[in-house]
Amino acid sequence: MSAYDCVMSARANDRPTAIDYITRIFGDSFFELHGDRRFADDKAIIGGIAELNGKPVTVIALEKGRNLKERMNRNFGSAHPEGYRKALRLMKQAEKFHRPVICFVDTSGAYCGIGAEERGQGQAIAENLMEMMTLKTPILSIFIGEGGSGGALALAVADEVWMLENAIYSVISPEGCASILWKDASRTAEASECLKLTSQDLFKMGVIERIIREPKDVDSRLFDSLKNLIAQTFEKKAEMNPEKLVEMRYSRFRKF
């Protein structure tokens, strides 16, 4: 599969979204929490508490929506500053109660409208990067579709970052890259190759720790396997000293 094929697969309308992963992995145990306590509740980011094999975890996810009505309601998965502030509020709460944090990432990027900029979009993302780097609880981020620039990175300063086989993670969209480099959006496929945005490319470069294989027909095998891997990872991380955990997370990003 070419890089551009991965881009199209990551954007496919029938691809499972964050809600599907939350429902299939955590079931009825997920309890959603709302609002950033400053401005509003951003529906592009879902956050709350759930049980994983009987143990509490904090779940935060970027949700695109599964049809046009849902996507409009979720702003197509492009979060406003209040969404990132909500996520950070829940992460700090998780730290207080010693709950591990699991993030599901699927966004073309943070919302770049005037209102978002006026309310401090750049600061909200930067604050997440800084606070996540020192959060004294395990963090795992999984890219399930698109991972666009700072909008994705704001939920990806983690101890480990995983990607589904056909997900993508890039500093800019292929269309944006082609328009900037060559002033020609028709060279999107070429830009996709140059960006090294596939899970295989990023694994080779050490940007991610694990590639999750995707069955041709999405079924319970994917979710069951992912649930077990998440649980095993959190069990290992829970045994670590919080100070050591933070030190290793910092070193992970310094290597880049």
Short mmCIF file of C-alpha atoms in Angstrom, two decimals:
data_model
loop_
_atom_site.label_atom_id
_atom_site.label_comp_id
_atom_site.label_asym_id
_atom_site.label_seq_id
_atom_site.Cartn_x
_atom_site.Cartn_y
_atom_site.Cartn_z
CA MET A 1 0.00 0.00 0.00
CA SER A 2 1.40 3.42 -1.00
CA ALA A 3 1.57 6.38 1.38
CA TYR A 4 -1.34 8.04 -0.41
CA ASP A 5 -3.38 4.83 -0.14
CA CYS A 6 -2.79 5.00 3.62
CA VAL A 7 -4.02 8.60 3.62
CA MET A 8 -7.23 7.60 1.87
CA SER A 9 -7.69 4.60 4.18
CA ALA A 10 -7.21 6.78 7.28
CA ARG A 11 -9.93 9.13 5.99
CA ALA A 12 -12.36 6.43 4.83
CA ASN A 13 -16.00 7.03 5.78
CA ASP A 14 -16.48 3.46 7.00
CA ARG A 15 -13.43 3.50 9.25
CA PRO A 16 -14.22 2.97 12.98
CA THR A 17 -14.07 6.20 14.97
CA ALA A 18 -13.11 6.79 18.59
CA ILE A 19 -16.64 6.06 19.83
CA ASP A 20 -16.41 2.58 18.30
CA TYR A 21 -13.14 1.89 20.13
CA ILE A 22 -14.48 3.20 23.44
CA THR A 23 -17.67 1.14 23.14
CA ARG A 24 -15.94 -2.07 22.08
CA ILE A 25 -13.05 -1.87 24.57
CA PHE A 26 -14.69 -0.36 27.66
CA GLY A 27 -18.37 -1.15 27.11
CA ASP A 28 -20.91 0.32 29.50
CA SER A 29 -18.25 1.24 32.04
CA PHE A 30 -17.38 4.47 30.20
CA PHE A 31 -18.75 7.55 31.96
CA GLU A 32 -18.30 10.77 29.98
CA LEU A 33 -17.25 14.02 31.65
CA HIS A 34 -17.81 17.42 30.07
CA GLY A 35 -16.43 20.93 29.83
CA ASP A 36 -13.16 22.79 30.41
CA ARG A 37 -14.57 24.85 33.34
CA ARG A 38 -13.70 28.00 31.41
CA PHE A 39 -15.76 28.34 28.25
CA ALA A 40 -17.63 25.35 26.83
CA ASP A 41 -17.80 21.63 26.17
CA ASP A 42 -16.06 20.82 22.89
CA LYS A 43 -17.74 17.79 21.33
CA ALA A 44 -14.72 17.10 19.10
CA ILE A 45 -13.04 15.66 22.20
CA ILE A 46 -14.69 12.93 24.26
CA GLY A 47 -13.32 12.32 27.74
CA GLY A 48 -14.26 10.37 30.80
CA ILE A 49 -13.61 7.47 33.16
CA ALA A 50 -13.86 3.78 32.36
CA GLU A 51 -12.88 0.36 33.67
CA LEU A 52 -10.23 -1.79 32.02
CA ASN A 53 -10.19 -5.31 33.46
CA GLY A 54 -11.72 -3.96 36.64
CA LYS A 55 -9.28 -1.07 37.03
CA PRO A 56 -10.16 2.62 36.50
CA VAL A 57 -8.62 4.49 33.58
CA THR A 58 -9.14 7.93 32.04
CA VAL A 59 -10.11 7.86 28.36
CA ILE A 60 -9.69 10.87 26.05
CA ALA A 61 -10.44 10.76 22.34
CA LEU A 62 -10.75 12.93 19.26
CA GLU A 63 -14.03 12.02 17.60
CA LYS A 64 -14.84 12.90 13.96
CA GLY A 65 -18.38 11.50 13.83
CA ARG A 66 -19.73 8.68 11.68
CA ASN A 67 -22.17 10.53 9.41
CA LEU A 68 -22.65 14.11 8.21
CA LYS A 69 -24.89 15.14 11.11
CA GLU A 70 -22.48 13.72 13.71
CA ARG A 71 -19.46 15.21 11.94
CA MET A 72 -20.96 18.67 11.97
CA ASN A 73 -21.78 18.25 15.65
CA ARG A 74 -18.23 17.07 16.35
CA ASN A 75 -16.67 19.75 14.11
CA PHE A 76 -15.18 16.94 12.00
CA GLY A 77 -12.81 16.05 14.85
CA SER A 78 -11.05 19.42 14.82
CA ALA A 79 -10.91 20.56 18.43
CA HIS A 80 -11.18 24.10 19.77
CA PRO A 81 -8.98 25.33 22.65
CA GLU A 82 -11.66 24.36 25.16
CA GLY A 83 -11.42 20.79 23.89
CA TYR A 84 -7.71 20.62 24.66
CA ARG A 85 -8.31 22.31 28.02
CA LYS A 86 -10.98 19.72 28.81
CA ALA A 87 -8.50 16.98 27.94
CA LEU A 88 -5.86 18.52 30.19
CA ARG A 89 -8.35 18.91 33.05
CA LEU A 90 -9.12 15.19 32.84
CA MET A 91 -5.43 14.28 32.65
CA LYS A 92 -4.66 16.27 35.79
CA GLN A 93 -7.61 14.59 37.48
CA ALA A 94 -6.21 11.20 36.41
CA GLU A 95 -2.84 12.11 37.91
CA LYS A 96 -4.51 13.08 41.21
CA PHE A 97 -6.30 9.73 41.48
CA HIS A 98 -3.45 7.63 39.99
CA ARG A 99 -5.40 6.56 36.92
CA PRO A 100 -3.53 5.76 33.67
CA VAL A 101 -4.56 7.79 30.61
CA ILE A 102 -5.45 6.33 27.22
CA CYS A 103 -5.83 8.69 24.23
CA PHE A 104 -7.36 7.82 20.87
CA VAL A 105 -6.26 10.23 18.14
CA ASP A 106 -8.12 10.85 14.89
CA THR A 107 -8.06 14.41 13.55
CA SER A 108 -6.99 16.33 10.49
CA GLY A 109 -5.76 19.03 12.90
CA ALA A 110 -6.86 21.55 15.50
CA TYR A 111 -9.59 23.95 14.39
CA CYS A 112 -8.05 27.07 12.87
CA GLY A 113 -11.06 29.40 12.91
CA ILE A 114 -10.97 32.97 14.21
CA GLY A 115 -12.81 32.10 17.42
CA ALA A 116 -10.37 29.32 18.24
CA GLU A 117 -7.42 31.63 17.69
CA GLU A 118 -9.02 34.37 19.81
CA ARG A 119 -9.50 31.91 22.68
CA GLY A 120 -5.87 30.79 22.60
CA GLN A 121 -5.58 27.71 20.38
CA GLY A 122 -1.79 27.82 20.25
CA GLN A 123 -1.48 28.29 23.99
CA ALA A 124 -3.91 25.46 24.73
CA ILE A 125 -1.91 23.03 22.59
CA ALA A 126 1.42 24.21 24.02
CA GLU A 127 0.10 23.86 27.57
CA ASN A 128 -0.93 20.27 26.86
CA LEU A 129 2.53 19.45 25.52
CA MET A 130 4.20 20.90 28.59
CA GLU A 131 1.84 19.38 31.17
CA MET A 132 1.74 15.93 29.58
CA MET A 133 5.53 15.79 29.63
CA THR A 134 5.51 15.93 33.44
CA LEU A 135 2.26 14.08 34.19
CA LYS A 136 3.00 11.51 36.91
CA THR A 137 0.77 8.76 35.61
CA PRO A 138 1.11 6.40 32.61
CA ILE A 139 -0.04 7.79 29.24
CA LEU A 140 -0.67 5.77 26.08
CA SER A 141 -1.72 7.35 22.76
CA ILE A 142 -3.12 5.36 19.86
CA PHE A 143 -3.59 6.80 16.36
CA ILE A 144 -6.69 5.19 14.89
CA GLY A 145 -7.06 7.33 11.75
CA GLU A 146 -5.58 10.71 10.90
CA GLY A 147 -2.95 12.35 13.07
CA GLY A 148 -2.71 15.96 11.94
CA SER A 149 0.02 18.24 13.26
CA GLY A 150 -0.29 19.96 16.66
CA GLY A 151 -3.94 18.98 16.90
CA ALA A 152 -2.84 15.35 17.21
CA LEU A 153 0.37 15.99 19.14
CA ALA A 154 -1.63 17.71 21.90
CA LEU A 155 -2.86 14.22 22.89
CA ALA A 156 0.30 12.32 21.99
CA VAL A 157 3.00 13.32 24.47
CA ALA A 158 2.87 9.81 25.87
CA ASP A 159 5.05 7.06 27.28
CA GLU A 160 4.25 5.05 24.17
CA VAL A 161 2.58 5.96 20.89
CA TRP A 162 0.92 3.25 18.80
CA MET A 163 -0.62 3.43 15.35
CA LEU A 164 -3.08 1.30 13.50
CA GLU A 165 -1.53 -0.16 10.39
CA ASN A 166 -3.28 2.22 7.99
CA ALA A 167 -3.33 5.31 10.19
CA ILE A 168 -1.20 8.38 9.41
CA TYR A 169 0.69 10.97 11.50
CA SER A 170 2.14 14.09 9.93
CA VAL A 171 3.15 17.69 10.55
CA ILE A 172 0.87 18.82 7.71
CA SER A 173 -1.70 17.33 5.36
CA PRO A 174 -0.37 16.07 2.00
CA GLU A 175 -2.58 18.63 0.24
CA GLY A 176 -1.14 21.46 2.34
CA CYS A 177 2.40 20.22 1.79
CA ALA A 178 1.97 20.02 -2.00
CA SER A 179 0.44 23.50 -2.10
CA ILE A 180 3.30 25.01 -0.09
CA LEU A 181 6.25 23.18 -1.68
CA TRP A 182 5.15 23.07 -5.32
CA LYS A 183 2.13 25.41 -5.45
CA ASP A 184 0.35 22.41 -6.95
CA ALA A 185 -2.24 20.47 -4.91
CA SER A 186 -2.38 17.79 -7.61
CA ARG A 187 0.99 16.47 -6.35
CA THR A 188 -0.64 15.21 -3.15
CA ALA A 189 0.45 11.59 -3.71
CA GLU A 190 4.07 12.70 -4.12
CA ALA A 191 3.84 14.81 -0.98
CA SER A 192 2.46 11.82 0.93
CA GLU A 193 5.59 9.84 0.13
CA CYS A 194 7.87 12.72 1.12
CA LEU A 195 6.19 13.29 4.48
CA LYS A 196 6.94 9.76 5.78
CA LEU A 197 3.53 9.69 7.43
CA THR A 198 2.76 5.96 7.43
CA SER A 199 2.97 3.72 10.47
CA GLN A 200 5.81 1.75 8.87
CA ASP A 201 7.86 4.90 8.21
CA LEU A 202 7.31 6.25 11.72
CA PHE A 203 8.13 2.91 13.35
CA LYS A 204 11.43 2.75 11.46
CA MET A 205 12.29 6.26 12.65
CA GLY A 206 11.44 5.43 16.26
CA VAL A 207 8.57 7.92 16.47
CA ILE A 208 6.10 5.19 17.47
CA GLU A 209 6.52 2.01 19.50
CA ARG A 210 3.95 -0.34 18.00
CA ILE A 211 1.94 -0.96 14.81
CA ILE A 212 -1.50 -2.51 15.32
CA ARG A 213 -2.38 -4.80 12.43
CA GLU A 214 -5.80 -4.19 10.87
CA PRO A 215 -7.88 -7.13 9.67
CA LYS A 216 -9.48 -6.66 6.25
CA ASP A 217 -12.91 -6.78 7.86
CA VAL A 218 -12.94 -4.96 11.19
CA ASP A 219 -14.32 -7.32 13.84
CA SER A 220 -13.95 -8.12 17.52
CA ARG A 221 -10.41 -9.46 17.01
CA LEU A 222 -9.03 -5.95 16.60
CA PHE A 223 -10.73 -4.58 19.71
CA ASP A 224 -10.04 -7.63 21.87
CA SER A 225 -6.38 -7.63 20.91
CA LEU A 226 -6.06 -3.92 21.54
CA LYS A 227 -7.79 -4.22 24.92
CA ASN A 228 -5.33 -6.89 26.04
CA LEU A 229 -2.30 -4.93 24.82
CA ILE A 230 -3.47 -1.76 26.61
CA ALA A 231 -4.09 -3.66 29.85
CA GLN A 232 -0.67 -5.35 29.72
CA THR A 233 1.09 -2.05 29.04
CA PHE A 234 -0.63 -0.26 31.91
CA GLU A 235 0.20 -3.13 34.28
CA LYS A 236 3.89 -2.74 33.47
CA LYS A 237 3.80 1.05 33.70
CA ALA A 238 1.94 0.94 37.04
CA GLU A 239 4.93 -0.81 38.61
CA MET A 240 7.26 2.06 37.72
CA ASN A 241 8.20 4.94 39.98
CA PRO A 242 6.33 8.07 38.78
CA GLU A 243 9.55 10.10 38.67
CA LYS A 244 11.21 7.43 36.52
CA LEU A 245 8.16 7.33 34.26
CA VAL A 246 8.38 11.08 33.63
CA GLU A 247 12.14 10.87 33.07
CA MET A 248 11.72 8.14 30.45
CA ARG A 249 8.93 10.06 28.71
CA TYR A 250 11.10 13.17 28.51
CA SER A 251 14.04 11.14 27.17
CA ARG A 252 11.77 9.58 24.54
CA PHE A 253 11.03 12.96 23.00
CA ARG A 254 14.53 14.36 23.46
CA LYS A 255 15.82 11.55 21.23
CA PHE A 256 13.92 13.01 18.30
#
